Short mmCIF file of C-alpha atoms and ligand atoms in Angstrom, two decimals:
data_model
loop_
_atom_site.label_atom_id
_atom_site.label_comp_id
_atom_site.label_asym_id
_atom_site.label_seq_id
_atom_site.Cartn_x
_atom_site.Cartn_y
_atom_site.Cartn_z
CA UNK A 1 182.01 43.83 -38.90
CA UNK A 2 184.29 46.09 -40.95
CA UNK A 3 187.84 46.88 -39.88
CA UNK A 4 189.29 50.23 -41.00
CA UNK A 5 192.81 51.50 -40.69
CA UNK A 6 192.34 54.59 -42.84
CA UNK A 7 190.41 57.69 -41.84
CA UNK A 8 189.09 58.28 -45.35
CA UNK A 9 187.68 54.74 -45.73
CA UNK A 10 185.99 54.97 -42.33
CA UNK A 11 184.49 58.34 -43.29
CA UNK A 12 183.03 56.93 -46.53
CA UNK A 13 181.45 54.06 -44.56
CA UNK A 14 180.01 56.42 -41.93
CA UNK A 15 178.68 58.89 -44.52
CA UNK A 16 176.64 56.04 -46.01
CA UNK A 17 175.31 55.15 -42.55
CA UNK A 18 174.31 58.75 -41.92
CA UNK A 19 172.67 58.96 -45.36
CA UNK A 20 170.28 56.21 -44.26
CA UNK A 21 169.61 57.99 -40.95
CA UNK A 22 171.42 55.45 -38.81
CA UNK A 23 172.67 56.70 -35.47
CA UNK A 24 176.32 56.20 -34.63
CA UNK A 25 177.89 55.34 -31.28
CA UNK A 26 181.63 55.56 -30.63
CA UNK A 27 183.51 53.47 -28.07
CA UNK A 28 187.08 54.83 -27.91
CA UNK A 29 189.62 52.32 -26.58
CA UNK A 30 193.30 51.53 -26.61
CA UNK A 31 192.61 47.84 -27.19
CA UNK A 32 193.49 44.89 -24.92
CA UNK A 33 189.75 44.68 -24.52
CA UNK A 34 188.06 43.12 -21.49
CA UNK A 35 184.45 42.70 -20.43
CA UNK A 36 184.33 46.32 -19.31
CA UNK A 37 184.91 47.44 -22.90
CA UNK A 38 182.44 44.85 -24.14
CA UNK A 39 179.83 46.32 -21.78
CA UNK A 40 180.36 49.73 -23.44
CA UNK A 41 179.78 48.20 -26.87
CA UNK A 42 176.64 46.48 -25.57
CA UNK A 43 175.37 49.73 -24.05
CA UNK A 44 175.93 51.38 -27.43
CA UNK A 45 174.14 48.55 -29.26
CA UNK A 46 171.03 49.28 -27.20
CA UNK A 47 170.99 52.94 -28.29
CA UNK A 48 172.27 53.10 -31.85
CA UNK A 49 172.37 51.14 -35.09
CA UNK A 50 176.07 51.61 -35.87
CA UNK A 51 178.71 51.02 -33.20
CA UNK A 52 182.28 52.06 -33.99
CA UNK A 53 185.03 50.94 -31.64
CA UNK A 54 188.38 52.70 -32.05
CA UNK A 55 191.54 50.88 -31.04
CA UNK A 56 194.50 53.20 -30.85
CA UNK A 57 197.28 53.24 -28.28
CA UNK A 58 197.66 56.97 -28.13
CA UNK A 59 201.37 57.75 -27.64
CA UNK A 60 200.81 61.37 -26.62
CA UNK A 61 198.81 60.50 -23.50
CA UNK A 62 201.61 58.40 -21.97
CA UNK A 63 204.11 60.24 -19.84
CA UNK A 64 205.98 57.02 -19.10
CA UNK A 65 207.69 55.32 -22.03
CA UNK A 66 207.77 51.92 -20.32
CA UNK A 67 204.01 52.07 -19.76
CA UNK A 68 203.53 52.83 -23.48
CA UNK A 69 205.93 50.09 -24.62
CA UNK A 70 204.36 47.49 -22.33
CA UNK A 71 200.75 48.37 -23.05
CA UNK A 72 199.19 45.06 -24.21
CA UNK A 73 198.56 44.81 -27.98
CA UNK A 74 195.94 42.18 -28.86
CA UNK A 75 194.22 43.40 -32.04
CA UNK A 76 193.09 39.98 -33.38
CA UNK A 77 191.50 38.92 -30.09
CA UNK A 78 189.98 42.40 -29.70
CA UNK A 79 188.32 42.15 -33.12
CA UNK A 80 186.90 38.72 -32.26
CA UNK A 81 185.43 40.05 -28.98
CA UNK A 82 183.99 43.08 -30.76
CA UNK A 83 182.39 41.00 -33.47
CA UNK A 84 180.74 38.80 -30.81
CA UNK A 85 179.50 41.92 -28.98
CA UNK A 86 177.77 43.21 -32.13
CA UNK A 87 180.18 45.99 -33.05
CA UNK A 88 179.67 47.34 -36.59
CA UNK A 89 183.12 48.73 -37.33
CA UNK A 90 186.59 48.83 -35.81
CA UNK A 91 188.84 51.81 -36.43
CA UNK A 92 192.46 50.79 -35.78
CA UNK A 93 194.70 53.46 -37.32
CA UNK A 94 198.49 53.54 -37.17
CA UNK A 95 200.14 56.43 -35.34
CA UNK A 96 201.09 57.92 -38.73
CA UNK A 97 197.48 57.80 -39.88
CA UNK A 98 196.16 59.33 -36.68
CA UNK A 99 198.88 61.96 -36.39
CA UNK A 100 199.88 62.63 -40.00
CA UNK A 101 200.45 66.14 -38.72
CA UNK A 102 201.85 65.99 -35.17
CA UNK A 103 199.54 68.08 -33.00
CA UNK A 104 201.03 71.34 -31.74
CA UNK A 105 197.87 72.32 -29.89
CA UNK A 106 197.95 72.09 -26.08
CA UNK A 107 194.77 71.51 -24.16
CA UNK A 108 194.30 72.66 -20.59
CA UNK A 109 191.46 71.64 -18.34
CA UNK A 110 191.90 74.09 -15.46
CA UNK A 111 191.30 72.71 -11.97
CA UNK A 112 190.29 69.36 -13.41
CA UNK A 113 193.87 68.55 -14.26
CA UNK A 114 195.65 69.89 -11.19
CA UNK A 115 194.54 66.91 -9.11
CA UNK A 116 194.97 63.13 -9.10
CA UNK A 117 195.69 61.74 -12.61
CA UNK A 118 196.40 65.22 -13.95
CA UNK A 119 198.88 65.97 -11.18
CA UNK A 120 200.54 62.53 -11.32
CA UNK A 121 200.73 62.27 -15.10
CA UNK A 122 201.65 65.67 -16.56
CA UNK A 123 200.41 66.05 -20.13
CA UNK A 124 198.14 63.00 -19.89
CA UNK A 125 194.85 64.86 -20.32
CA UNK A 126 196.28 67.00 -23.11
CA UNK A 127 196.93 63.75 -24.99
CA UNK A 128 193.50 62.34 -24.14
CA UNK A 129 191.79 65.59 -25.13
CA UNK A 130 193.55 65.74 -28.50
CA UNK A 131 192.96 62.13 -29.48
CA UNK A 132 189.34 62.13 -28.33
CA UNK A 133 188.69 65.39 -30.24
CA UNK A 134 190.22 63.85 -33.37
CA UNK A 135 188.09 60.73 -32.94
CA UNK A 136 184.95 62.84 -32.45
CA UNK A 137 185.74 64.80 -35.61
CA UNK A 138 186.50 61.68 -37.65
CA UNK A 139 183.53 59.59 -36.49
CA UNK A 140 181.03 62.37 -35.67
CA UNK A 141 179.10 60.06 -33.38
CA UNK A 142 175.69 60.80 -31.88
CA UNK A 143 176.83 59.12 -28.63
CA UNK A 144 180.24 58.32 -27.13
CA UNK A 145 180.74 55.75 -24.37
CA UNK A 146 183.36 55.85 -21.60
CA UNK A 147 183.91 53.79 -18.46
CA UNK A 148 183.47 55.37 -15.06
CA UNK A 149 186.62 53.66 -13.82
CA UNK A 150 188.38 56.62 -15.44
CA UNK A 151 186.24 59.10 -13.53
CA UNK A 152 188.54 62.07 -14.10
CA UNK A 153 188.77 61.26 -17.82
CA UNK A 154 184.96 61.33 -18.00
CA UNK A 155 184.99 64.76 -16.33
CA UNK A 156 187.68 66.03 -18.72
CA UNK A 157 185.79 64.78 -21.78
CA UNK A 158 182.57 66.30 -20.50
CA UNK A 159 184.43 69.63 -20.32
CA UNK A 160 185.80 69.07 -23.82
CA UNK A 161 182.34 68.40 -25.25
CA UNK A 162 180.94 71.47 -23.51
CA UNK A 163 183.77 73.88 -24.34
CA UNK A 164 184.21 72.82 -27.98
CA UNK A 165 180.44 72.36 -28.55
CA UNK A 166 180.75 68.83 -29.90
CA UNK A 167 177.32 67.75 -31.00
CA UNK A 168 177.10 64.41 -29.22
CA UNK A 169 176.00 62.89 -25.95
CA UNK A 170 178.47 61.30 -23.55
CA UNK A 171 177.43 58.11 -21.83
CA UNK A 172 179.39 57.11 -18.71
CA UNK A 173 179.03 53.40 -17.97
CA UNK A 174 179.60 51.68 -14.61
CA UNK A 175 182.92 50.03 -13.73
CA UNK A 176 182.91 46.28 -14.26
CA UNK A 177 184.68 44.20 -11.63
CA UNK A 178 186.15 40.73 -11.43
CA UNK A 179 184.37 38.44 -8.91
CA UNK A 180 186.99 39.37 -6.28
CA UNK A 181 186.26 43.09 -6.75
CA UNK A 182 189.25 44.10 -8.86
CA UNK A 183 188.19 46.74 -11.41
CA UNK A 184 188.61 45.43 -14.94
CA UNK A 185 191.51 47.10 -16.70
CA UNK A 186 193.76 46.32 -19.64
CA UNK A 187 196.69 46.78 -17.27
CA UNK A 188 195.56 43.81 -15.12
CA UNK A 189 197.06 41.54 -17.81
CA UNK A 190 200.51 42.83 -16.80
CA UNK A 191 200.19 41.68 -13.17
CA UNK A 192 202.08 38.52 -12.21
CA UNK A 193 200.23 35.82 -10.24
CA UNK A 194 201.26 37.21 -6.83
CA UNK A 195 200.33 40.75 -7.78
CA UNK A 196 197.00 39.62 -9.24
CA UNK A 197 196.19 37.86 -5.94
CA UNK A 198 196.90 41.08 -4.02
CA UNK A 199 195.16 43.47 -6.42
CA UNK A 200 191.59 43.19 -5.00
CA UNK A 201 192.95 44.89 -1.86
CA UNK A 202 192.54 48.23 -3.66
CA UNK A 203 188.77 47.84 -3.89
CA UNK A 204 188.64 46.45 -0.34
CA UNK A 205 190.30 49.60 1.02
CA UNK A 206 188.02 51.83 -1.08
CA UNK A 207 184.97 49.94 0.17
CA UNK A 208 186.06 50.20 3.80
CA UNK A 209 186.81 53.91 3.36
CA UNK A 210 183.37 54.51 1.90
CA UNK A 211 181.80 52.66 4.85
CA UNK A 212 183.73 54.77 7.35
CA UNK A 213 182.77 58.00 5.58
CA UNK A 214 179.10 57.04 5.52
CA UNK A 215 179.39 56.27 9.24
CA UNK A 216 180.43 59.87 9.78
CA UNK A 217 184.21 59.54 10.16
CA UNK A 218 186.21 62.64 9.35
CA UNK A 219 187.52 62.61 5.77
CA UNK A 220 191.15 63.32 6.70
CA UNK A 221 191.13 60.42 9.17
CA UNK A 222 189.69 58.05 6.58
CA UNK A 223 192.36 59.08 4.07
CA UNK A 224 195.05 58.48 6.70
CA UNK A 225 193.51 55.07 7.42
CA UNK A 226 193.62 54.16 3.71
CA UNK A 227 197.24 55.30 3.40
CA UNK A 228 198.17 53.18 6.44
CA UNK A 229 196.45 50.17 4.88
CA UNK A 230 198.55 50.36 1.73
CA UNK A 231 201.60 50.92 3.92
CA UNK A 232 201.08 47.48 5.48
CA UNK A 233 201.71 45.71 2.15
CA UNK A 234 205.18 45.99 0.63
CA UNK A 235 203.99 45.21 -2.88
CA UNK A 236 201.90 48.41 -3.05
CA UNK A 237 203.14 51.92 -3.55
CA UNK A 238 200.29 54.36 -3.13
CA UNK A 239 200.28 57.28 -5.57
CA UNK A 240 197.19 59.00 -4.16
CA UNK A 241 194.05 58.33 -2.19
CA UNK A 242 191.54 61.18 -2.33
CA UNK A 243 187.98 62.04 -1.42
CA UNK A 244 186.63 64.33 -4.12
CA UNK A 245 183.53 65.83 -5.66
CA UNK A 246 182.51 63.29 -8.30
CA UNK A 247 181.99 65.96 -10.98
CA UNK A 248 184.66 68.60 -10.33
CA UNK A 249 187.17 66.11 -8.87
CA UNK A 250 188.22 68.75 -6.33
CA UNK A 251 189.02 67.50 -2.82
CA UNK A 252 186.12 67.66 -0.37
CA UNK A 253 186.14 68.33 3.37
CA UNK A 254 182.68 66.93 3.98
CA UNK A 255 180.36 64.63 2.10
CA UNK A 256 177.80 66.08 -0.31
CA UNK A 257 174.47 64.54 -1.23
CA UNK A 258 174.18 60.95 -2.44
CA UNK A 259 175.93 60.30 -5.75
CA UNK A 260 178.13 63.41 -5.62
CA UNK A 261 181.05 61.96 -3.65
CA UNK A 262 183.97 59.94 -4.96
CA UNK A 263 186.89 58.20 -3.37
CA UNK A 264 189.69 57.59 -5.80
CA UNK A 265 192.94 55.66 -5.58
CA UNK A 266 195.99 55.20 -7.78
CA UNK A 267 198.41 52.50 -6.70
CA UNK A 268 201.54 50.91 -8.10
CA UNK A 269 201.50 47.16 -7.76
CA UNK A 270 205.01 46.21 -8.81
CA UNK A 271 205.54 48.12 -12.06
CA UNK A 272 201.84 48.36 -12.90
CA UNK A 273 199.84 51.45 -12.04
CA UNK A 274 196.19 50.77 -11.27
CA UNK A 275 193.37 53.21 -10.57
CA UNK A 276 189.93 52.68 -9.10
CA UNK A 277 187.15 54.70 -7.52
CA UNK A 278 183.76 54.49 -5.89
CA UNK A 279 181.07 57.13 -6.43
CA UNK A 280 178.50 57.27 -3.65
O1 LIG B 1 190.40 55.31 -21.74
C1 LIG B 1 191.13 55.04 -22.72
O2 LIG B 1 191.30 53.90 -23.10
C2 LIG B 1 191.84 56.18 -23.44
O3 LIG B 1 192.22 57.18 -22.55
C3 LIG B 1 191.01 56.76 -24.61
C4 LIG B 1 189.74 57.43 -24.10
C5 LIG B 1 190.67 55.68 -25.60
C6 LIG B 1 191.83 57.84 -25.33
O4 LIG B 1 193.00 57.32 -25.86
#
């Protein structure tokens, strides 16, 4: 496995791969890799010959400086995990390399960013859109792999690919969970032991909410129920709990057909903000 920090060296490597007709898959990450990321690399391995994993903590997608400062940085362990997973190349640029010219462009995603993560984290999807566009232009992958835990991010990147005519296919991979149901996330490493023990409650509430919705309960009542549940535990501060269309992310008043509905939650557990969702 090759490790690149410079855009030009990565491009030379990838040009050679393309010259021998090898297909390229990109797994964009911010590092602190867990089995969820590894599953993206493995999904890529099944489709393409060359898997590039980018590791870049993108400063412009953080609207909270503490969150950026405390984001776990584990490059050596990440590279070991990637090598074991069969990754071909790691791209780990510095901020100066990635943003040699600070981007002045602003990206807007219409209705997609007026709800949930977009509403709670102003500027977040602008930062995601810019860095992902840069990565797509640098790597020019045939496929790009993202986790469905970040459902709204997948929707935003789908819009980006469509509107800017990127010539690649997005692959959204299922959320991986710990045995107690907690969605795998790099932020889980920041939970203390008490918070970690409480964290599976998020998925329990989502699961119960899904059950109630499928039993025909009114959506507004189910959302109230979920809010009450988080209210019973002091350690949690609920940011949002929404029932939405799984593609447009707009709130829904009644369920659509199977696979088109999503319930999504964002919760502070101590100082750590966690998100999760179920599509059904
Ligand atoms: O999901 C992430 O880790 C990041 O938002 C991404 C897609 C790597 C862009 O920085």
